[in-house]
Amino acid sequence: LGCRAAMSAIQVLPKLLGQDWSCWTCDSKPAAGVATPAADEATTGCTINSVESRTEHDDSGSNLDKAIPPCHCLTSASIEDSLDEDSVQNVISEADQRMLRVERRRWTLQREAAEQTSRKQELLELIRQTSIEHQGPPLFREAQGPANRFGSTARFPPFDKSKHVPVLALINRGSGAMAGADILAVAQKMPYYQDRFFNIIDVVRDRRRGGLMDVFRQQLNAAREEAKARGLRPRLISGGGDGTASFALYVIFAALSADPERADEGLADAGNGFIWSDEELSDFFPAIAQMPLGTANDFGANLGWGRKYPGAAALGHIQTSKRASLAEQALQQWISAVISPESHVVGFDVWGFMPAPGAEACDFKLCELGGERGWNPKVSAEGQQHLVMKTAALPVPLFACLYFSAGFSGYLVSRFQINRRRTPISNVMEYARHVAGILTETQPAELNKWLEGVTVSCAGTEYFPPRSSEGNEASRYWEVGFCNTNGKYVSGADRTPAVARVCSTREPAKFNDAKMDMYRMKPISPLKNLGLKKQTDKTEGPMTLTFSGGKGKGLFFQWDGEARFAFSPSGEAFNIHIKKILNIPVVLGPEFDVKVTGHPKSGADCNFAFCGEAAQEKEAARSRVLRCVRQELNTELNASREEILAAGFLCQEG
């Protein structure tokens, strides 16, 4: 009877698991065309293993069979109808129930494993298809332009995995008057490079499962493993204007951020919100090499990679037949320097926009300058000149790699953004046109007189306006900010008297000294400073800028070539708080200047790290980065059209 009870329990098993199987006694299968009743169907009898056939196998002659429904008709209803409590306890003992639970668990695990394998195969196929598309014409490609400036047969230097440093690239194809597109076209012809060079815009747009972000992540993981095997750090080319460096950091963090819903596809959390451990981030976060494809190209120049894209000088050669050949040679030399293990890697300070101390979120909202292209973006209303705003686009401000300023430059860059041209020389002329416009036009109603209402403190010490206790007013100044690098138009050196500026060598702003090179400027400062180089004060961070302008007033600021308009919807004072949040590795080019970079073998830290004086501050920086790549900062910082209108500003449609 005990054996018979166990076999009865086994007969119950397939229905509990939702599976069909053979008869436990005669091993027969369901008759062809006969469907197994569903769980909610009434018991109608079985085509196999009937009561009669089971009785035939019953050597004991027991009428226990009457308590066991036909095998393929087992349902919860039929079990309840045919078995009373005593029968259930007799037929399915506690041990049998444990066996059922074990079998169900085993079957569930097998099913989950099969589903996981199927999902992985599906993902690999999606990535394979996207990779094929990536190696062909780029996604979201614009109309074909003129012939490749590097020549139709241009090539990169062959990549030798045993000699060269693993490299990837994120390039803005529209930068440098489409020089980025020509460089990507050359990469698509070459083994290795065709897999590793990406249009940064395409990567950000294609974040679907199996899309280009997944392909980039796959290649980033592969580069890490290749570098680990040789004791190296992988490298990444950021190709574009100065803002592309911050954009490239965003893409790297987005690729490495964990996704619990895809943990079985390689996106499991390593315990820090990313798929790489803290040790892997420290040792293998890719070192950035900046390819200068923008207008000022301050980042590339500071790292020693030049102010013009590789081959730009050769295109001015008098002999047309030699231009493409010389440009190709310059491009090959540039790429060779990036992948050479002889190129130096150093640390770089990255500053970030953070909530003020004690706050969980920033207390201001952002929008952008709108209006029509042209000399003057203002409109007349109620007898005053007004600015027209629009909702802010991406990116939201987080990483400040090069510089930050509030006031004149922020307004200038905002006007330039709606009048951007296709070539660098046209952009320089556009900047000059708007400098003249700002200086000669009527002040718009949305702005105070220069920096009226602005105060700045650094590490808790008042910095701006200077000598405020003596009556010095912020409205006398048109700009305040800091430099992290020395730029073509934004550069600085230690503050000294006028005579010393001419006769002595001053310490320039450095990107790896953990100092903020603060400056403040009046309209006459360029004359006093004998040029655009600013007098800077090396200070400890963080920097907190407070604006008290009232409702209907705001402040333009710019960072790394991007500009926004900050305001408080309620008109209350708000704070822009900036501190060092990252140390990242960067690759120095052949033209680096020791005065700016420091000696590359000084032993300075060149590993990746989240920064802060205490563990809590480091955790806050890590959390802020994750919130950024998850696009949670968009809602926190970017104002809606309704918020812009409620604050008293004009807002364009769309």
XYZ file of C-alpha atoms in Angstrom:
654
model
C 0.000 0.000 0.000
C 2.867 2.372 0.749
C 4.330 1.807 -2.722
C 0.922 2.220 -4.286
C 0.430 5.532 -2.424
C 3.808 6.769 -3.669
C 2.903 5.867 -7.264
C -0.405 7.646 -6.813
C 1.496 10.717 -5.695
C 3.660 10.483 -8.791
C 0.497 10.312 -10.870
C -0.626 13.612 -9.307
C 2.718 15.233 -10.155
C 2.240 16.029 -13.860
C -0.979 17.907 -13.259
C 0.638 19.953 -10.490
C 3.479 20.786 -12.862
C 1.176 21.557 -15.767
C 2.733 18.798 -17.926
C 1.385 15.797 -19.849
C 3.184 12.480 -19.595
C 2.780 8.759 -20.160
C 0.612 6.519 -18.048
C 2.520 5.478 -14.920
C 1.487 1.862 -15.305
C 1.346 1.010 -18.991
C 3.588 3.826 -20.280
C 1.032 4.609 -22.965
C 0.586 8.088 -24.515
C -2.655 10.038 -25.006
C -4.497 8.946 -28.116
C -3.873 11.058 -31.211
C -6.158 14.054 -31.391
C -7.302 13.676 -27.779
C -6.611 16.809 -25.777
C -5.783 16.717 -22.108
C -8.494 18.532 -20.124
C -7.585 21.943 -18.794
C -7.447 22.629 -15.083
C -10.948 24.133 -15.057
C -12.612 21.415 -17.177
C -14.881 18.770 -15.657
C -13.626 15.205 -15.382
C -14.913 13.266 -18.361
C -12.891 10.086 -18.318
C -9.519 9.148 -19.743
C -8.598 7.490 -23.025
C -5.712 5.680 -21.372
C -5.074 4.277 -17.944
C -8.771 3.894 -17.185
C -9.979 2.376 -13.934
C -10.270 -0.980 -15.684
C -6.745 -0.889 -17.067
C -5.338 0.138 -13.717
C -7.251 -2.617 -11.952
C -5.616 -5.027 -14.370
C -2.269 -3.954 -12.965
C -3.474 -4.097 -9.393
C -2.071 -7.250 -7.831
C -3.417 -6.468 -4.394
C -7.048 -6.500 -5.466
C -7.552 -3.393 -3.385
C -10.304 -1.053 -4.389
C -7.942 1.880 -3.644
C -8.241 2.618 -7.370
C -11.613 4.151 -6.768
C -9.962 6.951 -4.845
C -7.575 7.787 -7.719
C -9.037 9.732 -10.660
C -7.895 8.852 -14.201
C -4.393 10.200 -14.798
C -5.103 12.645 -17.638
C -8.224 14.026 -16.000
C -6.644 15.208 -12.748
C -7.781 18.683 -11.841
C -8.079 20.524 -8.580
C -11.843 20.104 -8.803
C -11.712 16.367 -9.512
C -9.279 15.771 -6.665
C -11.540 17.584 -4.221
C -14.605 15.682 -5.475
C -13.037 12.219 -5.407
C -10.821 12.397 -2.320
C -11.854 13.203 1.188
C -9.322 14.456 3.753
C -8.545 10.993 5.069
C -8.005 9.665 1.554
C -5.658 12.535 0.667
C -3.605 11.911 3.768
C -3.487 8.208 2.997
C -2.694 8.587 -0.718
C -0.317 11.599 -0.586
C 1.741 11.434 2.530
C 3.867 14.228 3.904
C 6.934 12.643 2.330
C 5.145 12.486 -1.015
C 4.277 16.158 -0.756
C 7.920 16.987 -0.081
C 8.858 14.967 -3.135
C 6.311 16.912 -5.187
C 7.759 20.214 -4.008
C 11.283 19.097 -4.896
C 10.203 17.946 -8.332
C 8.274 21.141 -8.949
C 11.294 23.211 -7.907
C 13.565 21.157 -10.169
C 11.194 21.582 -13.099
C 10.874 25.344 -12.420
C 14.652 25.752 -12.399
C 14.943 23.813 -15.642
C 12.280 25.975 -17.238
C 13.965 29.197 -16.022
C 17.331 27.982 -17.315
C 15.811 27.233 -20.701
C 14.141 30.627 -20.835
C 17.389 32.334 -19.813
C 19.319 30.506 -22.523
C 16.679 31.472 -25.063
C 16.827 35.140 -24.000
C 20.618 35.173 -24.240
C 20.516 33.683 -27.708
C 17.897 36.224 -28.726
C 20.022 39.094 -27.347
C 23.151 37.867 -29.104
C 21.255 37.720 -32.366
C 19.925 41.259 -31.882
C 23.432 42.517 -31.100
C 24.801 40.689 -34.134
C 22.246 42.348 -36.393
C 22.924 45.781 -34.867
C 26.683 45.252 -35.290
C 26.178 44.530 -38.973
C 24.148 47.731 -39.321
C 26.809 49.621 -37.365
C 29.548 48.512 -39.738
C 27.474 49.697 -42.683
C 25.819 53.106 -43.171
C 25.310 54.750 -39.751
C 21.871 54.812 -38.174
C 20.037 58.127 -38.502
C 22.529 59.099 -41.215
C 22.101 62.430 -42.959
C 22.329 62.905 -46.702
C 25.704 62.107 -48.188
C 28.030 65.081 -48.332
C 31.142 65.732 -50.433
C 33.942 63.222 -50.911
C 35.980 62.136 -47.907
C 38.632 64.786 -47.175
C 41.109 62.042 -46.272
C 40.697 60.352 -49.646
C 38.614 57.421 -50.802
C 41.428 54.962 -50.000
C 42.351 56.388 -46.576
C 43.231 53.861 -43.880
C 44.090 53.825 -40.187
C 47.340 52.185 -39.044
C 46.813 48.406 -38.715
C 45.975 47.431 -35.133
C 48.270 44.817 -33.571
C 46.641 43.316 -30.460
C 50.024 42.198 -29.165
C 51.533 45.695 -29.356
C 48.814 48.320 -29.212
C 46.522 49.492 -26.410
C 42.840 48.493 -26.812
C 40.849 51.504 -27.971
C 37.264 52.590 -28.641
C 35.901 55.837 -30.038
C 32.782 57.971 -29.559
C 32.750 60.594 -32.303
C 30.237 63.279 -33.199
C 29.955 62.805 -36.949
C 28.666 66.354 -37.488
C 31.595 68.093 -35.781
C 34.484 69.740 -37.609
C 32.352 70.557 -40.670
C 31.576 66.810 -40.970
C 35.192 65.775 -40.383
C 33.796 63.377 -37.779
C 31.751 61.641 -40.479
C 34.844 61.251 -42.687
C 36.835 59.710 -39.827
C 34.017 57.261 -39.043
C 33.881 56.345 -42.754
C 37.595 55.490 -42.688
C 37.095 53.372 -39.539
C 34.317 51.347 -41.206
C 36.792 50.047 -43.787
C 39.250 48.694 -41.238
C 39.129 45.466 -39.232
C 39.064 46.082 -35.483
C 38.248 49.803 -35.842
C 34.933 49.085 -37.581
C 33.771 47.332 -34.398
C 35.158 49.898 -31.956
C 34.396 53.327 -33.514
C 30.890 54.683 -32.829
C 28.821 57.713 -33.704
C 28.110 59.028 -30.202
C 24.686 60.378 -31.202
C 23.610 56.995 -32.576
C 24.683 55.223 -29.372
C 22.616 57.523 -27.164
C 19.571 57.278 -29.430
C 19.634 53.496 -29.804
C 19.246 52.258 -26.216
C 16.774 49.475 -27.003
C 17.584 45.924 -25.958
C 20.123 44.641 -28.467
C 20.678 48.191 -29.776
C 23.831 50.187 -30.301
C 24.285 50.933 -26.579
C 24.396 47.172 -25.997
C 26.919 46.800 -28.829
C 29.082 49.552 -27.314
C 28.856 47.873 -23.897
C 29.920 44.556 -25.416
C 32.964 46.177 -27.038
C 33.807 48.072 -23.831
C 33.781 44.801 -21.878
C 35.947 43.179 -24.552
C 38.444 46.055 -24.400
C 38.612 45.654 -20.620
C 39.434 41.957 -20.914
C 42.060 42.608 -23.587
C 43.667 45.310 -21.447
C 43.511 43.171 -18.303
C 45.349 40.340 -20.034
C 48.241 42.689 -20.828
C 48.220 44.795 -17.669
C 47.025 47.931 -19.497
C 44.153 50.396 -19.298
C 41.861 50.646 -22.371
C 41.495 54.029 -24.097
C 38.597 55.913 -25.610
C 38.702 58.648 -28.244
C 36.180 61.415 -27.607
C 35.749 63.186 -30.938
C 33.944 66.514 -31.115
C 33.833 69.903 -29.443
C 34.701 70.553 -25.808
C 31.262 69.444 -24.650
C 31.785 66.000 -26.176
C 34.114 65.005 -23.335
C 31.284 65.305 -20.788
C 28.955 63.568 -23.256
C 31.406 60.671 -23.652
C 31.583 60.262 -19.860
C 27.801 60.086 -19.781
C 27.765 57.333 -22.433
C 30.430 55.291 -20.599
C 28.499 55.476 -17.342
C 25.231 54.664 -19.128
C 26.818 51.564 -20.668
C 28.197 50.425 -17.303
C 25.090 51.103 -15.199
C 23.348 48.022 -13.839
C 19.810 47.008 -14.800
C 18.136 44.529 -12.394
C 15.607 43.527 -15.058
C 18.476 42.366 -17.292
C 20.711 40.899 -14.607
C 20.843 37.571 -16.462
C 22.131 39.367 -19.567
C 25.315 40.718 -18.001
C 23.786 43.804 -16.360
C 23.793 42.526 -12.782
C 24.729 45.021 -10.064
C 28.294 44.552 -8.832
C 27.289 46.161 -5.541
C 27.866 49.775 -6.572
C 25.118 50.386 -9.133
C 27.403 49.413 -12.022
C 28.220 46.154 -13.777
C 31.928 46.629 -13.045
C 33.227 46.371 -9.494
C 34.930 49.326 -7.806
C 38.284 47.678 -8.478
C 37.490 47.210 -12.167
C 36.346 50.821 -12.481
C 39.538 52.003 -10.825
C 41.863 49.926 -12.989
C 40.059 49.725 -16.336
C 37.877 52.810 -16.739
C 39.006 53.935 -20.216
C 41.500 56.802 -20.446
C 40.097 59.654 -22.563
C 41.941 61.000 -25.630
C 40.245 64.096 -27.033
C 40.049 64.462 -30.821
C 39.591 68.210 -31.524
C 36.622 68.602 -33.884
C 35.013 71.734 -32.424
C 35.630 75.475 -32.483
C 37.846 76.282 -29.475
C 38.993 72.692 -28.750
C 40.364 73.631 -25.336
C 40.204 70.089 -23.971
C 42.207 68.605 -26.848
C 44.776 71.425 -26.719
C 45.325 71.042 -22.956
C 45.921 67.312 -23.322
C 48.368 67.822 -26.199
C 46.165 66.646 -29.086
C 46.030 69.995 -30.883
C 43.377 72.623 -31.577
C 42.405 71.317 -35.018
C 41.377 67.883 -36.148
C 44.160 65.663 -37.482
C 44.901 66.563 -41.084
C 43.195 69.974 -41.004
C 46.452 71.823 -41.706
C 47.210 69.615 -44.705
C 43.926 70.563 -46.376
C 45.308 74.047 -46.947
C 48.165 72.703 -49.063
C 48.499 74.504 -52.359
C 48.656 71.288 -54.398
C 45.223 69.734 -54.460
C 46.588 66.309 -55.390
C 48.598 66.121 -52.163
C 45.958 67.354 -49.738
C 44.179 64.055 -49.135
C 47.457 62.141 -48.897
C 48.927 64.550 -46.341
C 45.675 64.592 -44.382
C 45.659 60.790 -44.266
C 49.244 60.728 -42.983
C 48.361 63.189 -40.219
C 45.319 61.102 -39.250
C 47.412 57.928 -39.116
C 50.013 59.610 -36.914
C 47.286 60.843 -34.573
C 45.693 57.387 -34.237
C 49.123 55.777 -33.806
C 49.832 58.055 -30.846
C 46.532 57.097 -29.179
C 47.099 53.346 -29.418
C 50.786 53.509 -28.510
C 51.634 52.202 -25.031
C 54.323 54.899 -24.919
C 51.707 57.676 -24.638
C 51.329 58.893 -21.058
C 48.185 58.586 -18.939
C 47.548 61.107 -16.135
C 44.705 62.032 -13.809
C 42.099 64.693 -14.555
C 39.771 66.531 -12.129
C 36.092 66.462 -13.040
C 33.862 68.924 -11.201
C 30.141 68.389 -10.861
C 26.842 70.185 -10.207
C 25.515 68.873 -6.902
C 22.707 69.783 -4.494
C 23.751 72.304 -1.857
C 24.881 70.832 1.495
C 21.923 69.412 3.386
C 19.674 69.312 0.305
C 18.626 66.222 -1.646
C 17.990 68.083 -4.908
C 18.960 71.331 -6.604
C 16.691 74.282 -5.780
C 16.623 75.836 -9.260
C 15.125 75.034 -12.632
C 16.666 75.307 -16.089
C 15.538 76.407 -19.525
C 17.260 77.607 -22.705
C 17.189 80.798 -24.693
C 14.747 80.543 -27.569
C 13.725 82.926 -30.309
C 14.627 83.353 -33.941
C 18.087 83.094 -35.457
C 19.680 86.435 -36.133
C 21.358 89.433 -34.566
C 18.919 89.977 -31.707
C 16.820 87.196 -30.094
C 14.712 89.608 -28.004
C 11.104 90.627 -28.643
C 9.219 93.776 -27.628
C 6.306 93.499 -25.217
C 4.682 96.100 -22.955
C 7.345 98.639 -23.828
C 10.247 96.410 -22.785
C 12.724 94.076 -24.453
C 12.098 90.461 -23.412
C 13.863 87.163 -23.945
C 11.893 84.176 -25.193
C 12.697 80.907 -23.432
C 12.205 77.285 -24.361
C 12.400 73.972 -22.511
C 15.971 72.763 -22.048
C 17.384 69.958 -24.131
C 19.901 67.349 -23.025
C 22.405 67.136 -21.513
C 21.522 68.299 -18.028
C 24.495 69.848 -16.228
C 26.518 67.374 -14.181
C 30.115 67.049 -15.391
C 32.183 70.240 -15.655
C 35.511 69.220 -17.144
C 36.886 72.523 -18.436
C 35.273 75.626 -16.972
C 32.164 77.254 -15.512
C 31.030 80.865 -15.604
C 27.912 82.869 -14.833
C 26.988 86.145 -16.461
C 28.269 87.501 -19.764
C 29.696 84.285 -21.270
C 26.585 82.330 -20.350
C 24.408 84.821 -22.219
C 26.854 84.890 -25.138
C 26.923 81.087 -25.527
C 23.120 80.965 -25.250
C 22.772 83.366 -28.169
C 25.378 81.432 -30.125
C 23.553 78.109 -29.602
C 20.579 79.272 -31.655
C 22.891 80.667 -34.363
C 25.448 77.858 -34.638
C 27.092 77.470 -38.074
C 28.618 74.504 -39.875
C 32.275 75.588 -40.002
C 34.654 76.712 -37.207
C 35.503 80.030 -38.873
C 31.804 80.863 -39.288
C 31.254 80.076 -35.612
C 34.063 82.433 -34.542
C 32.459 85.211 -36.575
C 29.099 84.415 -34.989
C 30.604 84.770 -31.510
C 32.111 88.160 -32.416
C 28.759 89.369 -33.770
C 26.943 88.559 -30.544
C 29.640 90.074 -28.321
C 28.982 93.351 -30.110
C 25.237 92.853 -29.805
C 25.262 92.236 -26.054
C 27.421 95.307 -25.424
C 25.266 97.652 -27.496
C 21.697 96.379 -27.026
C 19.173 97.204 -24.328
C 19.317 94.932 -21.281
C 16.399 92.436 -21.373
C 13.869 92.531 -18.532
C 14.727 88.970 -17.408
C 18.306 89.883 -16.430
C 19.691 92.064 -13.680
C 22.450 94.548 -14.358
C 25.425 92.239 -14.938
C 25.889 90.137 -11.751
C 23.590 92.067 -9.456
C 22.141 89.655 -6.891
C 25.034 87.146 -7.174
C 27.283 86.046 -4.314
C 29.922 83.296 -4.410
C 31.684 81.395 -1.647
C 34.505 78.857 -1.943
C 35.009 76.253 0.776
C 32.802 78.360 3.029
C 34.797 81.569 2.469
C 33.254 84.558 0.706
C 34.829 85.114 -2.715
C 32.458 87.363 -4.647
C 31.837 90.236 -4.698
C 35.284 91.087 -3.323
C 35.511 93.727 -0.604
C 31.737 93.751 -0.245
C 32.129 95.162 3.255
C 33.673 98.241 1.642
C 30.680 98.777 -0.615
C 31.989 96.955 -3.702
C 28.917 95.821 -5.664
C 28.362 92.718 -7.777
C 26.681 94.823 -10.485
C 30.106 96.212 -11.426
C 31.179 92.746 -12.627
C 29.926 90.943 -15.699
C 31.285 87.438 -15.061
C 32.425 85.094 -12.305
C 33.531 81.473 -12.539
C 36.466 79.077 -12.509
C 38.884 77.434 -14.933
C 39.973 73.804 -14.779
C 41.990 74.085 -17.996
C 43.579 76.827 -20.065
C 41.424 77.578 -23.078
C 41.708 79.588 -26.227
C 39.179 82.090 -24.923
C 38.910 81.045 -21.267
C 42.302 80.719 -19.581
C 43.848 81.899 -16.375
C 47.018 82.371 -14.386
C 47.705 83.245 -10.760
C 46.727 86.756 -9.700
C 49.673 89.191 -9.601
C 50.195 92.967 -9.812
C 50.213 94.585 -13.251
C 54.019 94.807 -13.506
C 54.500 91.153 -12.589
C 52.066 90.074 -15.281
C 54.520 91.343 -17.876
C 57.828 90.468 -16.232
C 57.178 87.114 -14.549
C 55.899 83.661 -15.356
C 52.654 82.898 -13.591
C 51.309 79.505 -12.605
C 48.562 78.512 -15.081
C 45.339 76.718 -14.303
C 45.973 72.984 -14.000
C 43.498 70.172 -14.477
C 44.953 67.741 -11.945
C 45.702 69.795 -8.827
C 42.226 69.477 -7.220
C 42.020 73.295 -7.152
C 39.390 75.647 -8.534
C 41.059 78.523 -10.383
C 38.444 81.142 -9.552
C 38.158 84.455 -11.409
C 35.934 87.526 -11.628
C 35.806 90.052 -14.444
C 34.653 93.597 -15.078
C 34.018 94.966 -18.576
C 37.436 96.686 -18.462
C 39.318 93.585 -17.191
C 40.650 92.560 -20.643
C 42.347 95.961 -20.873
C 43.798 95.725 -17.381
C 44.944 92.133 -17.904
C 46.492 92.959 -21.290
C 44.433 90.259 -22.995
C 41.831 87.575 -22.380
C 43.890 85.664 -19.809
C 42.140 85.970 -16.481
C 43.675 86.582 -13.076
C 42.817 83.494 -11.049
C 42.837 82.543 -7.385
C 43.542 78.899 -6.596
C 40.992 77.855 -3.994
C 39.723 74.704 -2.392
C 36.309 73.578 -3.509
C 33.390 73.429 -3.331
C 32.024 76.607 -4.909
C 28.508 77.828 -4.112
C 26.940 80.568 -6.250
C 23.785 82.133 -4.789
C 21.401 84.230 -6.881
C 18.770 86.489 -5.290
C 16.947 88.204 -8.114
C 13.266 87.767 -7.372
C 10.488 86.335 -9.523
C 10.792 86.903 -13.247
C 14.590 87.137 -13.011
C 17.260 84.543 -13.712
C 20.909 83.983 -14.519
C 22.688 82.635 -17.590
C 25.607 80.281 -16.991
C 27.746 78.056 -19.186
C 29.923 75.003 -18.662
C 32.184 73.341 -21.222
C 30.517 75.237 -24.069
C 26.894 74.469 -23.069
C 24.648 77.259 -21.746
C 21.442 77.322 -19.665
C 19.213 79.876 -17.921
C 18.702 79.180 -14.201
C 15.773 80.533 -12.208
C 13.601 79.866 -9.185
C 9.909 79.281 -10.038
C 8.930 80.949 -6.757
C 11.415 83.804 -7.049
C 13.333 82.685 -3.971
C 17.132 82.655 -3.818
C 18.759 79.552 -5.311
C 22.217 77.951 -5.183
C 24.476 76.470 -7.867
C 26.831 74.175 -5.960
C 29.885 72.720 -7.727
C 32.517 70.386 -6.275
C 35.028 67.788 -7.449
C 33.202 64.501 -7.991
C 35.531 62.399 -10.183
C 39.136 61.670 -10.945
C 39.406 60.191 -14.441
C 42.392 58.992 -16.507
C 43.264 60.903 -19.697
C 45.811 60.233 -22.451
C 48.383 62.924 -23.216
C 49.103 63.712 -26.854
C 52.487 64.458 -28.429
C 52.040 68.231 -27.951
C 51.391 68.273 -24.195
C 52.881 71.091 -22.105
C 54.402 70.130 -18.757
C 53.466 73.562 -17.353
C 49.800 72.687 -17.864
C 49.737 68.917 -17.350
C 52.461 68.527 -14.761
C 55.164 65.942 -15.287
C 53.535 62.735 -16.561
C 55.805 60.609 -14.355
C 55.216 62.584 -11.184
C 53.352 59.672 -9.617
C 50.070 61.570 -9.424
C 46.959 59.383 -9.197
C 45.645 58.486 -12.651
C 43.078 55.911 -11.559
C 39.351 56.414 -11.777
C 37.603 57.337 -8.520
C 34.527 59.010 -7.110
C 35.757 61.916 -4.995
C 34.895 63.374 -1.615
C 36.497 63.990 1.737
C 34.277 61.409 3.411
C 32.668 58.153 2.314
C 29.270 59.859 2.397
C 30.416 62.476 -0.146
C 31.811 59.792 -2.461
C 28.537 57.919 -2.243
C 26.649 61.135 -3.065
C 28.796 61.604 -6.203
C 28.226 57.994 -7.293
C 24.489 58.294 -6.691
C 24.310 61.554 -8.667
C 26.040 59.959 -11.658
C 23.646 57.011 -11.589
C 20.641 59.335 -11.363
C 21.978 61.201 -14.381
C 22.359 58.131 -16.617
C 18.941 56.886 -15.491
C 17.620 60.272 -16.679
C 16.205 61.100 -13.245
C 17.940 64.497 -13.242
C 15.927 65.580 -16.278
C 12.818 66.013 -14.152
C 14.702 67.523 -11.234
C 16.482 70.215 -13.268
C 14.682 70.906 -16.542
C 11.634 73.142 -16.226
C 8.415 72.318 -18.028
C 6.747 74.885 -20.250
C 4.148 75.457 -17.527
C 6.880 76.191 -14.960
C 8.578 78.640 -17.332
C 5.322 80.519 -17.904
C 4.441 80.458 -14.200
C 7.790 82.076 -13.394
C 6.841 85.028 -15.573
C 8.901 84.279 -18.687
C 7.819 84.116 -22.307
C 8.068 80.583 -23.688
C 8.018 79.527 -27.308
C 5.763 76.744 -28.509
C 7.110 73.243 -29.032
